[in-house]
Structure formats: structure tokens, C-alpha cells
């Protein structure tokens, strides 16, 4: 499975809109993940999950932990989007980290992919058209496949 030229353009168009909102968007996606799928909290026991604990920060509401990690996730996705022809190479170190060190349940990537799409759709309703959503869903599936490729 690979992305067509129009799908690549759709992914890049949404990634281009994220801009300086990476912490806030990532924090919101993680918060939705943790609230909707409480079993995922296992991986974030060291995080301050207190709502609003980072109020007034540049990256938006939510705990500093959620803003920081959420920003890393969204930045990693943006980096991957800028390397669509070599996702495996671009995400290799993250794949190693998640498979060998963190041992994240591979099913969580699909759950997080879903919450990321909900957040993007809510923040960019005019831009996150059905065509863009389909392309971004395919992109996230490809990213998830790379991240889980080293699980044995």
C-alpha cells in the first residue's frame, strides 16, 4: 500500500495547517485517547494528567506532560509526512523505541490514529474533507505499519 500523488498532497496540506499548534493538537489527541481508552494510561503513569495544569502555556491547555509528548507525536507525523517516499527509514528509530524499549501495545497506534483524526477534523473542518480524511487515514495506517514492523 502506498499513497497516490493526490493523497500525498492531501496529507501535506493538512500537515501544513498544523503549524505552531503541535503541542495543543497532540495534547488534545492524547487526552481523547486516555479518556476514551483508559487502558492506554498504562504507558503514561508518570505523566501529570491533571486537566489544565499547563494553563497559560504557549502550547495550550492541558498538562505540560501531555503538551510535550503530544507535540513530539505531531512533530513525528509531520516529519514522516515530509518523507512519504521513505517512511520506514524516517521512522526506524521510533519503531525500535516502541517495539524494543517501550513495548507499546501495537493496537494503541490505531486508537491514537483515530483520536488524531478526530482532533484534526474538529480544528480544520473546512480542510479535513472526506478525501483528505481518507488520505490521512491511509497515511496513519502506513505509519502504524512501520511502527509495528519490528514487533516479533
Coordinates of N, CA and C in Angstrom, one line a residue:
X1 N 0.9 -1.2 0.0 CA 0.0 0.0 0.0 C 0.9 1.2 0.0
X2 N 0.6 2.2 -0.9 CA 1.3 3.4 -0.9 C 0.3 4.5 -1.2
X3 N 0.8 5.7 -1.0 CA -0.1 6.9 -1.3 C 0.1 7.4 -2.7
X4 N -1.0 7.7 -3.3 CA -1.0 8.3 -4.7 C -0.5 9.8 -4.5
X5 N -0.2 10.4 -5.7 CA 0.2 11.8 -5.7 C -0.8 12.7 -5.0
X6 N -2.1 12.4 -5.3 CA -3.2 13.3 -4.7 C -3.3 13.1 -3.2
X7 N -3.1 11.8 -2.8 CA -3.2 11.5 -1.4 C -2.0 12.2 -0.6
X8 N -0.8 12.1 -1.2 CA 0.4 12.8 -0.7 C 0.1 14.3 -0.5
X9 N -0.5 14.9 -1.5 CA -0.8 16.3 -1.5 C -1.8 16.6 -0.4
X10 N -2.8 15.8 -0.2 CA -3.8 16.0 0.8 C -3.1 15.9 2.2
X11 N -2.3 14.9 2.4 CA -1.6 14.7 3.7 C -0.8 16.0 4.0
X12 N 0.0 16.4 3.0 CA 0.9 17.6 3.2 C 0.1 18.8 3.4
X13 N -1.1 18.9 2.8 CA -1.9 20.1 3.0 C -2.4 20.2 4.5
X14 N -2.8 19.1 5.1 CA -3.2 19.2 6.5 C -2.0 19.4 7.4
X15 N -0.9 18.7 7.1 CA 0.3 18.9 7.9 C 0.7 20.4 7.9
X16 N 0.6 21.0 6.8 CA 0.9 22.4 6.6 C 0.1 23.3 7.5
X17 N -1.1 22.9 7.8 CA -2.0 23.7 8.6 C -1.7 23.6 10.1
X18 N -1.0 22.6 10.5 CA -0.8 22.3 11.9 C 0.1 23.4 12.5
X19 N 1.1 23.8 11.8 CA 2.0 24.9 12.3 C 2.4 24.9 13.7
X20 N 2.1 26.0 14.4 CA 2.6 26.1 15.8 C 1.6 25.5 16.8
X21 N 0.7 24.7 16.3 CA -0.3 24.1 17.2 C 0.0 22.7 17.6
X22 N 1.2 22.2 17.4 CA 1.6 20.8 17.6 C 1.3 20.4 19.0
X23 N 1.7 21.2 20.0 CA 1.5 20.8 21.4 C 0.1 20.7 21.8
X24 N -0.7 21.7 21.4 CA -2.1 21.7 21.7 C -2.9 20.6 21.0
X25 N -2.6 20.4 19.7 CA -3.3 19.3 19.0 C -2.9 17.9 19.5
X26 N -1.6 17.8 19.7 CA -1.1 16.5 20.3 C -1.7 16.2 21.7
X27 N -1.7 17.2 22.5 CA -2.3 17.1 23.9 C -3.7 16.7 23.8
X28 N -4.5 17.3 22.9 CA -5.9 17.0 22.8 C -6.1 15.6 22.3
X29 N -5.3 15.2 21.3 CA -5.4 13.8 20.8 C -5.0 12.8 21.9
X30 N -4.0 13.0 22.7 CA -3.6 12.1 23.8 C -4.7 12.1 24.9
X31 N -5.3 13.3 25.2 CA -6.3 13.3 26.2 C -7.5 12.5 25.7
X32 N -7.9 12.7 24.5 CA -9.0 11.9 24.0 C -8.7 10.4 24.0
X33 N -7.5 10.0 23.7 CA -7.0 8.6 23.8 C -7.2 8.1 25.2
X34 N -6.7 8.8 26.2 CA -6.7 8.4 27.5 C -8.1 8.3 28.1
X35 N -8.9 9.2 27.7 CA -10.3 9.2 28.2 C -11.2 8.2 27.6
X36 N -11.0 8.0 26.3 CA -11.8 7.0 25.5 C -11.3 5.6 25.7
X37 N -10.0 5.4 25.9 CA -9.4 4.1 26.0 C -8.5 4.1 27.2
X38 N -9.1 4.0 28.4 CA -8.4 4.1 29.7 C -7.2 3.1 29.8
X39 N -7.3 2.0 29.1 CA -6.2 1.0 29.2 C -4.9 1.6 28.7
X40 N -4.9 2.7 27.9 CA -3.7 3.3 27.4 C -3.0 4.1 28.4
X41 N -3.6 4.4 29.6 CA -2.9 5.1 30.6 C -1.7 4.4 31.2
X42 N -1.7 3.1 31.0 CA -0.6 2.3 31.4 C 0.8 2.9 31.0
X43 N 0.8 3.4 29.8 CA 2.1 3.9 29.3 C 2.4 5.4 29.7
X44 N 1.5 6.0 30.5 CA 1.6 7.4 30.8 C 1.5 7.6 32.3
X45 N 1.8 6.6 33.1 CA 1.7 6.7 34.6 C 2.5 7.8 35.2
X46 N 3.6 8.1 34.6 CA 4.5 9.2 35.0 C 4.0 10.6 34.6
X47 N 3.0 10.7 33.8 CA 2.5 12.0 33.3 C 1.6 12.6 34.3
X48 N 1.6 13.9 34.4 CA 0.6 14.7 35.1 C -0.6 14.8 34.2
X49 N -1.6 14.1 34.5 CA -2.8 14.1 33.7 C -3.9 15.1 34.2
X50 N -3.5 16.0 35.1 CA -4.5 16.9 35.6 C -4.9 17.9 34.5
X51 N -6.2 18.0 34.3 CA -6.6 18.9 33.3 C -6.3 20.4 33.6
X52 N -5.8 21.1 32.6 CA -5.5 22.5 32.8 C -4.2 22.8 33.6
X53 N -3.4 21.8 33.9 CA -2.2 22.1 34.7 C -1.1 22.9 33.9
X54 N -1.3 23.1 32.7 CA -0.4 23.9 31.9 C -1.1 25.1 31.3
X55 N -2.2 25.5 32.0 CA -2.9 26.7 31.5 C -2.0 27.9 31.4
X56 N -2.2 28.6 30.3 CA -1.3 29.8 30.1 C -0.1 29.5 29.3
X57 N 0.2 28.2 29.0 CA 1.4 27.9 28.3 C 1.1 28.2 26.8
X58 N 2.2 28.4 26.1 CA 2.1 28.7 24.6 C 1.4 27.6 23.9
X59 N 1.5 26.4 24.3 CA 1.0 25.2 23.6 C -0.4 24.9 23.9
X60 N -1.1 25.6 24.8 CA -2.5 25.4 25.0 C -2.8 24.8 26.3
X61 N -4.1 24.5 26.6 CA -4.5 23.9 27.8 C -4.0 22.4 27.9
X62 N -4.1 21.9 29.1 CA -3.7 20.5 29.4 C -2.4 20.5 30.2
X63 N -2.0 19.3 30.6 CA -0.8 19.3 31.4 C 0.5 19.5 30.5
X64 N 1.5 19.9 31.1 CA 2.8 20.1 30.4 C 3.3 18.8 29.8
X65 N 3.1 17.7 30.5 CA 3.4 16.4 30.0 C 2.7 16.0 28.7
X66 N 1.4 16.2 28.8 CA 0.6 16.0 27.6 C 1.0 16.9 26.4
X67 N 1.2 18.1 26.7 CA 1.6 19.1 25.6 C 3.0 18.7 25.0
X68 N 3.9 18.3 25.9 CA 5.2 17.9 25.4 C 5.2 16.6 24.6
X69 N 4.6 15.6 25.1 CA 4.5 14.3 24.4 C 3.6 14.4 23.1
X70 N 2.5 15.1 23.3 CA 1.6 15.3 22.1 C 2.3 16.1 21.0
X71 N 3.1 17.1 21.4 CA 3.9 17.8 20.4 C 4.9 16.9 19.7
X72 N 5.6 16.0 20.5 CA 6.5 15.0 19.8 C 5.8 14.1 18.8
X73 N 4.6 13.7 19.2 CA 3.8 12.8 18.3 C 3.5 13.6 17.0
X74 N 2.9 14.8 17.1 CA 2.5 15.5 15.9 C 3.8 15.9 15.1
X75 N 4.8 16.3 15.8 CA 6.1 16.6 15.0 C 6.6 15.4 14.3
X76 N 6.5 14.2 14.9 CA 7.0 13.0 14.2 C 6.1 12.7 13.0
X77 N 4.8 12.9 13.1 CA 4.0 12.7 12.0 C 4.3 13.7 10.9
X78 N 4.5 15.0 11.3 CA 4.8 16.0 10.3 C 6.2 15.6 9.6
X79 N 7.1 15.1 10.3 CA 8.4 14.7 9.8 C 8.2 13.5 8.8
X80 N 7.4 12.6 9.2 CA 7.1 11.4 8.3 C 6.4 11.9 7.1
X81 N 5.5 12.9 7.2 CA 4.7 13.4 6.0 C 5.7 14.0 5.0
X82 N 6.8 14.5 5.5 CA 7.8 15.2 4.6 C 8.8 14.1 4.1
X83 N 8.6 12.9 4.4 CA 9.4 11.8 3.9 C 8.5 10.6 3.5
X84 N 7.4 10.9 2.7 CA 6.4 9.9 2.3 C 7.0 8.8 1.5
X85 N 8.1 9.1 0.8 CA 8.7 8.0 0.0 C 9.7 7.1 0.7
X86 N 9.9 7.5 2.0 CA 10.8 6.6 2.8 C 10.3 6.7 4.3
X87 N 9.1 6.3 4.5 CA 8.5 6.2 5.9 C 9.3 5.3 6.7
X88 N 9.7 4.1 6.2 CA 10.4 3.1 7.0 C 11.8 3.7 7.5
X89 N 12.5 4.4 6.7 CA 13.7 5.0 7.0 C 13.6 6.1 8.0
X90 N 12.6 6.9 7.8 CA 12.3 8.1 8.6 C 11.9 7.7 10.0
X91 N 11.1 6.6 10.1 CA 10.5 6.2 11.4 C 11.3 5.0 12.0
X92 N 12.4 4.6 11.5 CA 13.1 3.5 12.0 C 13.4 3.6 13.5
X93 N 14.0 4.7 13.9 CA 14.3 4.8 15.4 C 13.1 4.8 16.2
X94 N 12.0 5.4 15.8 CA 10.8 5.4 16.6 C 10.2 3.9 16.6
X95 N 10.3 3.2 15.5 CA 9.9 1.8 15.5 C 10.7 1.0 16.5
X96 N 12.0 1.2 16.5 CA 12.9 0.5 17.5 C 12.5 0.8 18.9
X97 N 12.3 2.1 19.2 CA 11.9 2.6 20.5 C 10.6 1.9 21.0
X98 N 9.6 2.0 20.2 CA 8.3 1.5 20.6 C 8.3 -0.1 20.7
X99 N 9.0 -0.7 19.8 CA 9.0 -2.2 19.8 C 9.9 -2.8 20.9
X100 N 11.1 -2.3 21.1 CA 12.1 -2.9 21.9 C 12.2 -2.3 23.3
X101 N 12.0 -1.0 23.4 CA 12.2 -0.3 24.7 C 10.8 -0.1 25.4
X102 N 9.9 0.5 24.8 CA 8.6 0.9 25.4 C 7.7 -0.3 25.4
X103 N 7.8 -1.1 24.4 CA 6.9 -2.3 24.2 C 5.4 -1.9 24.3
X104 N 5.1 -0.9 23.5 CA 3.7 -0.4 23.4 C 2.9 -1.4 22.7
X105 N 1.7 -1.6 23.2 CA 0.7 -2.5 22.5 C 0.5 -2.0 21.1
X106 N 0.7 -2.8 20.1 CA 0.6 -2.3 18.7 C -0.8 -1.8 18.4
X107 N -1.8 -2.3 19.1 CA -3.2 -1.8 18.9 C -3.4 -0.4 19.2
X108 N -2.5 0.2 20.1 CA -2.7 1.6 20.5 C -2.4 2.5 19.4
X109 N -1.6 2.1 18.4 CA -1.3 3.0 17.3 C -2.6 3.3 16.5
X110 N -3.4 2.3 16.3 CA -4.7 2.6 15.6 C -5.7 3.4 16.4
X111 N -5.7 3.2 17.8 CA -6.5 4.1 18.6 C -6.1 5.5 18.6
X112 N -4.7 5.7 18.7 CA -4.2 7.1 18.6 C -4.5 7.7 17.2
X113 N -4.3 6.9 16.2 CA -4.6 7.4 14.9 C -6.0 8.0 14.8
X114 N -7.0 7.2 15.4 CA -8.4 7.7 15.3 C -8.5 9.0 16.1
X115 N -7.9 9.1 17.3 CA -8.1 10.4 18.0 C -7.4 11.5 17.3
X116 N -6.3 11.3 16.7 CA -5.7 12.4 15.9 C -6.6 12.9 14.8
X117 N -7.2 12.0 14.1 CA -8.1 12.4 13.1 C -9.3 13.1 13.6
X118 N -9.9 12.7 14.7 CA -11.0 13.5 15.3 C -10.5 14.9 15.7
X119 N -9.4 15.1 16.2 CA -8.8 16.4 16.6 C -8.6 17.2 15.3
X120 N -8.0 16.7 14.3 CA -7.8 17.4 13.1 C -9.1 17.8 12.4
X121 N -10.1 16.9 12.4 CA -11.4 17.2 11.9 C -12.1 18.4 12.6
X122 N -11.9 18.4 13.9 CA -12.6 19.4 14.7 C -11.9 20.8 14.6
X123 N -10.6 20.8 14.4 CA -9.9 22.0 14.3 C -9.8 22.6 12.9
X124 N -9.9 21.7 11.9 CA -9.8 22.1 10.5 C -11.0 21.6 9.7
X125 N -12.3 21.9 10.1 CA -13.4 21.3 9.5 C -13.5 21.6 8.0
X126 N -13.1 22.7 7.6 CA -13.2 23.1 6.1 C -12.2 22.4 5.3
X127 N -11.1 22.1 5.9 CA -9.9 21.5 5.2 C -9.9 19.9 5.3
X128 N -10.5 19.4 6.3 CA -10.5 18.0 6.6 C -11.7 17.3 5.9
X129 N -11.7 17.4 4.6 CA -12.7 16.9 3.7 C -12.7 15.4 3.8
X130 N -13.8 14.7 3.2 CA -13.7 13.3 3.2 C -12.5 12.7 2.4
X131 N -12.1 13.4 1.4 CA -10.9 13.0 0.6 C -9.6 13.1 1.4
X132 N -9.5 14.2 2.1 CA -8.3 14.5 2.9 C -8.3 13.5 4.1
X133 N -9.5 13.2 4.7 CA -9.6 12.2 5.8 C -9.2 10.9 5.3
X134 N -9.6 10.5 4.2 CA -9.3 9.1 3.6 C -7.8 9.0 3.4
X135 N -7.2 10.1 2.9 CA -5.7 10.1 2.6 C -5.0 10.1 3.9
X136 N -5.4 10.9 4.9 CA -4.7 10.9 6.2 C -4.9 9.6 6.9
X137 N -6.0 9.0 6.8 CA -6.2 7.7 7.4 C -5.3 6.7 6.8
X138 N -5.1 6.7 5.5 CA -4.2 5.8 4.9 C -2.7 6.1 5.3
X139 N -2.4 7.3 5.4 CA -1.1 7.8 5.9 C -0.8 7.2 7.3
X140 N -1.8 7.4 8.2 CA -1.6 6.9 9.6 C -1.5 5.4 9.6
X141 N -2.2 4.7 8.7 CA -2.1 3.3 8.7 C -0.7 2.8 8.2
X142 N -0.2 3.6 7.3 CA 1.2 3.3 6.9 C 2.2 3.6 8.0
X143 N 2.0 4.7 8.7 CA 2.9 5.0 9.8 C 2.8 3.9 10.9
X144 N 1.6 3.5 11.2 CA 1.3 2.4 12.2 C 2.0 1.1 11.8
X145 N 1.9 0.8 10.5 CA 2.5 -0.4 10.0 C 4.1 -0.4 10.2
X146 N 4.7 0.8 9.9 CA 6.1 0.9 10.1 C 6.4 0.8 11.6
X147 N 5.7 1.5 12.4 CA 5.9 1.5 13.9 C 5.8 0.1 14.5
X148 N 5.0 -0.8 13.9 CA 4.8 -2.1 14.4 C 5.5 -3.2 13.7
X149 N 6.3 -2.8 12.7 CA 7.0 -3.7 11.8 C 8.1 -4.5 12.6
X150 N 8.6 -4.0 13.7 CA 9.7 -4.7 14.4 C 9.2 -5.5 15.6
X151 N 7.9 -5.6 15.7 CA 7.3 -6.4 16.8 C 7.5 -7.9 16.3
X152 N 7.9 -8.8 17.2 CA 8.0 -10.2 16.8 C 7.1 -11.1 17.6

